[in-house]
mmCIF file of C-alpha atoms in Angstrom:
data_model
loop_
_atom_site.group_PDB
_atom_site.id
_atom_site.type_symbol
_atom_site.label_atom_id
_atom_site.label_comp_id
_atom_site.label_asym_id
_atom_site.label_seq_id
_atom_site.Cartn_x
_atom_site.Cartn_y
_atom_site.Cartn_z
ATOM 1 C CA MET A 18 -8.583 -58.438 14.995
ATOM 2 C CA ILE A 19 -7.014 -54.981 15.238
ATOM 3 C CA ASP A 20 -6.851 -54.693 11.417
ATOM 4 C CA GLN A 21 -10.540 -55.596 11.194
ATOM 5 C CA GLU A 22 -11.458 -52.916 13.755
ATOM 6 C CA THR A 23 -9.340 -50.388 11.886
ATOM 7 C CA ARG A 24 -11.086 -51.190 8.590
ATOM 8 C CA THR A 25 -14.500 -50.937 10.263
ATOM 9 C CA ALA A 26 -13.599 -47.585 11.809
ATOM 10 C CA LYS A 27 -12.390 -46.264 8.451
ATOM 11 C CA ALA A 28 -15.535 -47.511 6.718
ATOM 12 C CA VAL A 29 -17.758 -45.799 9.277
ATOM 13 C CA LYS A 30 -15.712 -42.609 8.995
ATOM 14 C CA PHE A 31 -15.941 -42.530 5.210
ATOM 15 C CA LEU A 32 -19.652 -43.321 5.396
ATOM 16 C CA PHE A 33 -20.334 -40.341 7.636
ATOM 17 C CA LEU A 34 -18.033 -38.095 5.579
ATOM 18 C CA GLY A 35 -19.827 -39.137 2.396
ATOM 19 C CA LEU A 36 -23.218 -38.476 3.975
ATOM 20 C CA TRP A 37 -22.039 -35.069 5.165
ATOM 21 C CA LEU A 38 -20.704 -34.277 1.686
ATOM 22 C CA VAL A 39 -24.079 -35.113 0.123
ATOM 23 C CA ILE A 40 -25.936 -32.960 2.682
ATOM 24 C CA THR A 41 -23.545 -30.072 2.050
ATOM 25 C CA VAL A 42 -23.401 -30.234 -1.744
ATOM 26 C CA PHE A 43 -27.052 -31.072 -2.499
ATOM 27 C CA PRO A 44 -28.458 -27.554 -1.849
ATOM 28 C CA LEU A 45 -25.891 -26.076 -4.241
ATOM 29 C CA TYR A 46 -26.708 -28.776 -6.802
ATOM 30 C CA TRP A 47 -30.430 -28.063 -6.457
ATOM 31 C CA ILE A 48 -29.907 -24.318 -6.991
ATOM 32 C CA VAL A 49 -27.917 -24.983 -10.176
ATOM 33 C CA VAL A 50 -30.491 -27.467 -11.497
ATOM 34 C CA THR A 51 -33.379 -25.115 -10.716
ATOM 35 C CA SER A 52 -31.672 -22.259 -12.534
ATOM 36 C CA PHE A 53 -31.650 -24.310 -15.763
ATOM 37 C CA LYS A 54 -35.295 -25.364 -15.570
ATOM 38 C CA LYS A 55 -38.075 -23.578 -17.411
ATOM 39 C CA PRO A 56 -40.264 -21.503 -15.062
ATOM 40 C CA GLY A 57 -43.188 -23.906 -15.497
ATOM 41 C CA ALA A 58 -41.063 -26.985 -14.777
ATOM 42 C CA ILE A 59 -39.784 -25.763 -11.400
ATOM 43 C CA PHE A 60 -43.059 -26.672 -9.645
ATOM 44 C CA SER A 61 -43.782 -29.824 -11.650
ATOM 45 C CA TYR A 62 -44.850 -32.945 -9.772
ATOM 46 C CA PRO A 63 -43.314 -35.388 -9.243
ATOM 47 C CA LEU A 64 -40.043 -33.586 -8.639
ATOM 48 C CA THR A 65 -37.366 -33.927 -11.292
ATOM 49 C CA TYR A 66 -33.776 -33.964 -10.115
ATOM 50 C CA TRP A 67 -32.459 -33.238 -13.598
ATOM 51 C CA PRO A 68 -33.945 -30.790 -16.135
ATOM 52 C CA GLU A 69 -35.801 -32.568 -18.928
ATOM 53 C CA VAL A 70 -34.991 -29.600 -21.146
ATOM 54 C CA PHE A 71 -32.129 -27.272 -20.281
ATOM 55 C CA SER A 72 -33.173 -23.635 -20.521
ATOM 56 C CA ILE A 73 -31.264 -20.386 -19.975
ATOM 57 C CA GLU A 74 -34.503 -18.404 -19.788
ATOM 58 C CA ASN A 75 -33.905 -17.572 -16.125
ATOM 59 C CA TYR A 76 -30.450 -16.187 -16.899
ATOM 60 C CA LEU A 77 -31.689 -14.127 -19.835
ATOM 61 C CA GLY A 78 -34.498 -12.760 -17.683
ATOM 62 C CA LEU A 79 -31.999 -11.465 -15.136
ATOM 63 C CA PHE A 80 -30.490 -9.087 -17.654
ATOM 64 C CA SER A 81 -33.651 -8.255 -19.630
ATOM 65 C CA LYS A 82 -36.169 -7.775 -16.794
ATOM 66 C CA ALA A 83 -33.762 -6.655 -14.050
ATOM 67 C CA GLN A 84 -30.578 -4.606 -14.036
ATOM 68 C CA PHE A 85 -28.507 -7.539 -12.844
ATOM 69 C CA GLY A 86 -25.382 -6.346 -14.630
ATOM 70 C CA THR A 87 -25.582 -3.100 -12.670
ATOM 71 C CA TYR A 88 -25.980 -5.031 -9.422
ATOM 72 C CA VAL A 89 -22.885 -7.131 -10.183
ATOM 73 C CA VAL A 90 -20.795 -4.048 -10.950
ATOM 74 C CA ASN A 91 -21.995 -2.333 -7.764
ATOM 75 C CA SER A 92 -21.159 -5.387 -5.650
ATOM 76 C CA LEU A 93 -17.703 -5.695 -7.215
ATOM 77 C CA ILE A 94 -16.934 -2.015 -6.623
ATOM 78 C CA VAL A 95 -18.227 -1.954 -3.051
ATOM 79 C CA ALA A 96 -16.761 -5.297 -1.955
ATOM 80 C CA THR A 97 -13.359 -4.779 -3.599
ATOM 81 C CA ILE A 98 -12.760 -1.237 -2.330
ATOM 82 C CA ALA A 99 -14.034 -2.030 1.159
ATOM 83 C CA ALA A 100 -11.971 -5.231 1.389
ATOM 84 C CA VAL A 101 -8.740 -3.569 0.164
ATOM 85 C CA VAL A 102 -9.040 -0.538 2.467
ATOM 86 C CA ALA A 103 -10.152 -2.582 5.487
ATOM 87 C CA THR A 104 -7.304 -5.078 4.980
ATOM 88 C CA PHE A 105 -4.715 -2.293 4.693
ATOM 89 C CA ILE A 106 -5.945 -0.466 7.802
ATOM 90 C CA SER A 107 -6.222 -3.731 9.715
ATOM 91 C CA MET A 108 -2.678 -4.659 8.768
ATOM 92 C CA LEU A 109 -1.316 -1.401 10.188
ATOM 93 C CA SER A 110 -3.378 -1.595 13.365
ATOM 94 C CA ALA A 111 -2.498 -5.276 13.845
ATOM 95 C CA TYR A 112 1.197 -4.423 13.506
ATOM 96 C CA VAL A 113 0.918 -1.787 16.222
ATOM 97 C CA LEU A 114 -0.966 -4.132 18.556
ATOM 98 C CA ALA A 115 1.532 -6.944 17.961
ATOM 99 C CA ARG A 116 4.786 -5.001 18.235
ATOM 100 C CA PHE A 117 4.134 -2.190 20.750
ATOM 101 C CA GLU A 118 3.069 -2.092 24.378
ATOM 102 C CA PHE A 119 0.863 0.775 25.587
ATOM 103 C CA ARG A 120 -1.672 1.352 28.323
ATOM 104 C CA SER A 121 -4.939 0.977 26.382
ATOM 105 C CA LYS A 122 -3.845 -2.025 24.296
ATOM 106 C CA GLY A 123 -5.918 -4.536 26.271
ATOM 107 C CA ALA A 124 -9.004 -2.302 26.168
ATOM 108 C CA ILE A 125 -8.717 -1.922 22.382
ATOM 109 C CA LEU A 126 -8.457 -5.674 21.858
ATOM 110 C CA LEU A 127 -11.404 -6.237 24.183
ATOM 111 C CA ALA A 128 -13.453 -3.653 22.286
ATOM 112 C CA PHE A 129 -12.593 -5.284 18.947
ATOM 113 C CA LEU A 130 -13.662 -8.680 20.250
ATOM 114 C CA ALA A 131 -16.827 -7.268 21.843
ATOM 115 C CA THR A 132 -17.986 -5.869 18.500
ATOM 116 C CA GLN A 133 -18.057 -9.414 17.107
ATOM 117 C CA MET A 134 -20.628 -10.416 19.731
ATOM 118 C CA ILE A 135 -23.143 -7.744 18.732
ATOM 119 C CA PRO A 136 -25.518 -8.641 15.848
ATOM 120 C CA SER A 137 -25.173 -6.122 13.047
ATOM 121 C CA PHE A 138 -28.920 -5.511 12.691
ATOM 122 C CA ILE A 139 -29.014 -3.976 16.191
ATOM 123 C CA ALA A 140 -27.053 -0.991 14.868
ATOM 124 C CA LEU A 141 -29.225 -0.482 11.777
ATOM 125 C CA GLY A 142 -31.307 2.308 13.333
ATOM 126 C CA PRO A 143 -28.414 4.458 14.610
ATOM 127 C CA LEU A 144 -26.423 3.824 11.441
ATOM 128 C CA TYR A 145 -29.326 4.910 9.253
ATOM 129 C CA LEU A 146 -29.750 8.130 11.265
ATOM 130 C CA LEU A 147 -26.012 8.817 11.071
ATOM 131 C CA MET A 148 -25.830 8.198 7.331
ATOM 132 C CA THR A 149 -28.939 10.362 6.805
ATOM 133 C CA GLN A 150 -27.274 13.258 8.584
ATOM 134 C CA LEU A 151 -24.148 12.749 6.484
ATOM 135 C CA LYS A 152 -26.332 12.539 3.353
ATOM 136 C CA LEU A 153 -24.846 9.151 2.451
ATOM 137 C CA VAL A 154 -28.058 7.119 2.279
ATOM 138 C CA ASP A 155 -28.515 5.435 -1.105
ATOM 139 C CA ASN A 156 -24.843 6.064 -1.809
ATOM 140 C CA ARG A 157 -22.250 3.422 -2.595
ATOM 141 C CA PHE A 158 -19.537 5.452 -0.873
ATOM 142 C CA GLY A 159 -21.539 5.446 2.354
ATOM 143 C CA LEU A 160 -21.992 1.677 2.125
ATOM 144 C CA ILE A 161 -18.251 1.245 1.561
ATOM 145 C CA LEU A 162 -17.471 3.285 4.697
ATOM 146 C CA ILE A 163 -19.803 1.150 6.790
ATOM 147 C CA TYR A 164 -18.328 -2.091 5.429
ATOM 148 C CA ILE A 165 -14.792 -0.894 6.183
ATOM 149 C CA ALA A 166 -15.746 -0.083 9.771
ATOM 150 C CA VAL A 167 -17.449 -3.468 10.176
ATOM 151 C CA CYS A 168 -14.518 -5.476 8.767
ATOM 152 C CA ILE A 169 -11.641 -3.797 10.626
ATOM 153 C CA PRO A 170 -12.104 -5.196 14.190
ATOM 154 C CA PHE A 171 -12.084 -8.926 13.413
ATOM 155 C CA CYS A 172 -9.522 -8.556 10.642
ATOM 156 C CA THR A 173 -7.193 -6.676 13.014
ATOM 157 C CA VAL A 174 -7.404 -9.395 15.652
ATOM 158 C CA MET A 175 -6.773 -12.053 13.008
ATOM 159 C CA LEU A 176 -3.734 -10.316 11.480
ATOM 160 C CA ARG A 177 -2.322 -9.588 14.934
ATOM 161 C CA GLY A 178 -1.991 -13.325 15.426
ATOM 162 C CA PHE A 179 -0.075 -13.610 12.143
ATOM 163 C CA PHE A 180 2.299 -10.783 13.123
ATOM 164 C CA GLU A 181 2.999 -12.393 16.501
ATOM 165 C CA ASN A 182 4.101 -15.576 14.709
ATOM 166 C CA ILE A 183 6.769 -13.675 12.752
ATOM 167 C CA PRO A 184 10.131 -13.433 14.562
ATOM 168 C CA ASP A 185 11.190 -9.943 15.637
ATOM 169 C CA ALA A 186 14.632 -10.733 14.228
ATOM 170 C CA LEU A 187 13.370 -10.187 10.674
ATOM 171 C CA GLU A 188 12.481 -6.521 11.046
ATOM 172 C CA GLU A 189 15.359 -5.882 13.465
ATOM 173 C CA ALA A 190 17.806 -7.121 10.833
ATOM 174 C CA ALA A 191 16.157 -4.914 8.206
ATOM 175 C CA MET A 192 16.349 -1.855 10.483
ATOM 176 C CA ILE A 193 20.023 -2.552 11.225
ATOM 177 C CA ASP A 194 20.618 -2.589 7.462
ATOM 178 C CA GLY A 195 19.106 0.903 7.215
ATOM 179 C CA CYS A 196 15.371 0.384 6.746
ATOM 180 C CA SER A 197 12.918 2.550 8.629
ATOM 181 C CA ARG A 198 10.183 0.856 10.621
ATOM 182 C CA PHE A 199 7.733 1.362 7.751
ATOM 183 C CA GLY A 200 10.364 0.124 5.309
ATOM 184 C CA ALA A 201 10.885 -3.011 7.366
ATOM 185 C CA LEU A 202 7.131 -3.523 7.530
ATOM 186 C CA PHE A 203 6.466 -3.248 3.804
ATOM 187 C CA ARG A 204 9.737 -4.706 2.469
ATOM 188 C CA VAL A 205 10.222 -7.595 4.890
ATOM 189 C CA LEU A 206 7.125 -8.389 6.928
ATOM 190 C CA VAL A 207 4.445 -7.899 4.278
ATOM 191 C CA PRO A 208 5.985 -10.459 1.838
ATOM 192 C CA VAL A 209 6.246 -12.965 4.688
ATOM 193 C CA LEU A 210 2.708 -12.106 5.807
ATOM 194 C CA LYS A 211 1.245 -12.507 2.318
ATOM 195 C CA PRO A 212 -0.805 -15.649 3.166
ATOM 196 C CA GLY A 213 -2.358 -13.881 6.158
ATOM 197 C CA ILE A 214 -3.108 -10.735 4.160
ATOM 198 C CA VAL A 215 -4.725 -12.775 1.382
ATOM 199 C CA ALA A 216 -6.823 -14.671 3.932
ATOM 200 C CA ALA A 217 -7.928 -11.391 5.528
ATOM 201 C CA PHE A 218 -8.791 -9.883 2.138
ATOM 202 C CA ILE A 219 -10.864 -12.934 1.180
ATOM 203 C CA PHE A 220 -12.681 -12.825 4.508
ATOM 204 C CA ASN A 221 -13.485 -9.133 4.034
ATOM 205 C CA PHE A 222 -14.472 -9.500 0.380
ATOM 206 C CA VAL A 223 -16.834 -12.419 0.990
ATOM 207 C CA ASN A 224 -18.438 -10.652 3.959
ATOM 208 C CA CYS A 225 -19.026 -7.479 1.925
ATOM 209 C CA TRP A 226 -20.147 -9.436 -1.153
ATOM 210 C CA ASN A 227 -22.793 -11.396 0.791
ATOM 211 C CA GLU A 228 -23.943 -8.735 3.284
ATOM 212 C CA LEU A 229 -27.704 -8.063 3.197
ATOM 213 C CA PHE A 230 -29.062 -6.110 6.180
ATOM 214 C CA LEU A 231 -26.953 -2.965 5.775
ATOM 215 C CA SER A 232 -27.326 -2.836 1.995
ATOM 216 C CA VAL A 233 -31.124 -3.255 2.165
ATOM 217 C CA THR A 234 -31.366 -0.516 4.804
ATOM 218 C CA LEU A 235 -29.042 2.023 3.208
ATOM 219 C CA ILE A 236 -29.617 1.468 -0.530
ATOM 220 C CA ASN A 237 -32.931 2.243 -2.205
ATOM 221 C CA SER A 238 -32.434 2.912 -5.919
ATOM 222 C CA ASP A 239 -31.794 0.218 -8.524
ATOM 223 C CA ALA A 240 -28.747 2.129 -9.763
ATOM 224 C CA ASN A 241 -26.937 1.566 -6.426
ATOM 225 C CA LYS A 242 -28.266 -1.830 -5.332
ATOM 226 C CA THR A 243 -25.877 -4.711 -4.667
ATOM 227 C CA ILE A 244 -26.536 -8.361 -5.464
ATOM 228 C CA PRO A 245 -27.897 -9.412 -2.021
ATOM 229 C CA THR A 246 -30.382 -6.534 -2.170
ATOM 230 C CA ALA A 247 -31.406 -7.585 -5.681
ATOM 231 C CA LEU A 248 -31.868 -11.199 -4.568
ATOM 232 C CA ASN A 249 -34.089 -9.998 -1.750
ATOM 233 C CA GLY A 250 -36.201 -8.220 -4.367
ATOM 234 C CA PHE A 251 -37.220 -11.542 -5.921
ATOM 235 C CA ILE A 252 -39.246 -12.250 -2.755
ATOM 236 C CA THR A 253 -42.606 -10.498 -2.771
ATOM 237 C CA SER A 254 -45.684 -10.748 -0.583
ATOM 238 C CA TYR A 255 -47.417 -13.147 -2.975
ATOM 239 C CA ASN A 256 -44.689 -14.895 -4.920
ATOM 240 C CA ILE A 257 -41.052 -15.957 -5.000
ATOM 241 C CA ASP A 258 -39.331 -16.033 -8.374
ATOM 242 C CA TRP A 259 -37.336 -19.212 -7.725
ATOM 243 C CA GLY A 260 -35.958 -19.451 -11.249
ATOM 244 C CA SER A 261 -34.484 -15.953 -11.337
ATOM 245 C CA MET A 262 -33.288 -16.229 -7.750
ATOM 246 C CA SER A 263 -31.506 -19.521 -8.475
ATOM 247 C CA ALA A 264 -29.861 -18.118 -11.600
ATOM 248 C CA ALA A 265 -28.750 -15.021 -9.703
ATOM 249 C CA ALA A 266 -27.401 -17.171 -6.860
ATOM 250 C CA VAL A 267 -25.318 -19.227 -9.301
ATOM 251 C CA LEU A 268 -23.833 -16.087 -10.856
ATOM 252 C CA THR A 269 -23.205 -14.671 -7.378
ATOM 253 C CA ILE A 270 -21.215 -17.723 -6.276
ATOM 254 C CA ILE A 271 -18.869 -17.660 -9.290
ATOM 255 C CA PRO A 272 -16.700 -14.634 -8.273
ATOM 256 C CA THR A 273 -16.029 -16.020 -4.796
ATOM 257 C CA MET A 274 -15.153 -19.440 -6.250
ATOM 258 C CA VAL A 275 -12.720 -17.810 -8.688
ATOM 259 C CA LEU A 276 -11.205 -15.760 -5.860
ATOM 260 C CA PHE A 277 -10.657 -18.813 -3.670
ATOM 261 C CA ALA A 278 -9.214 -20.779 -6.607
ATOM 262 C CA PHE A 279 -6.769 -17.980 -7.426
ATOM 263 C CA ALA A 280 -5.700 -17.319 -3.825
ATOM 264 C CA SER A 281 -5.588 -20.875 -2.481
ATOM 265 C CA ARG A 282 -1.868 -21.252 -3.155
ATOM 266 C CA TYR A 283 -1.113 -18.202 -1.020
ATOM 267 C CA ILE A 284 -3.284 -19.355 1.870
ATOM 268 C CA VAL A 285 -1.520 -22.708 2.235
ATOM 269 C CA GLN A 286 1.981 -21.230 2.229
ATOM 270 C CA GLY A 287 3.916 -21.249 5.471
ATOM 271 C CA LEU A 288 4.098 -17.808 7.063
ATOM 272 C CA THR A 289 7.840 -17.857 7.660
ATOM 273 C CA ALA A 290 8.898 -20.573 5.214
ATOM 274 C CA GLY A 291 12.374 -19.704 3.964
ATOM 275 C CA ALA A 292 12.377 -16.301 5.677
ATOM 276 C CA VAL A 293 15.169 -17.094 8.129
ATOM 277 C CA LYS A 294 18.369 -18.635 6.882
ATOM 278 C CA GLY A 295 19.727 -21.553 8.800
#
């Protein structure tokens, strides 16, 4: 009787998991299929769930009609630089918050957490005025600065948790052997913290890669537009270019998939595995 109930429970669980998988994967499947349909076949009736004729017309149109290559390069530059700088600054600030005690520590952590509760579009007006005064509107460098400032609070709180899980004995032993505090940080703690740093970098990169509101507000010219801004341009008052948008979405997903595939082995590593000898 118990075995029968266990089998029934497993069957129900797998049924719901399979249904959830279909619901999750189907939109991505539909985007890919739509990107390979001819423009006239996208709105054909009845709906076809598989292209009758595979066409790369939508992909060719991205590079012939629009400067999609420029948008990809801009997104890579902005997202990579912002993610690297934000991760580095967050690592240093997280180390200070994890290892030192000072009067305003609680207020800083509270402020970092409070920033995550405020929708980013609320600050668009003040940010635009500030960047106008600094003459950084329609400038990739200005967008990078904003992304760095946006990524630091959450990333700092996240890395602080990783630092607190690392025994103090590691850096104390390094400092006894002659390392400075910075030497102990970069020679001992950073290698142990590699999975956390990689996770923080991926979080920052994906956020910067997919961000729309700030890029649409601060970037105007085609030469400086990022991919989300370009995707938004396919939506007009009278029409939506579903074919080009689907093709662009597929190409946009590829870098993040490659990044996750490359970094997955670092993310699953234990933070202190093998760091302390028995």
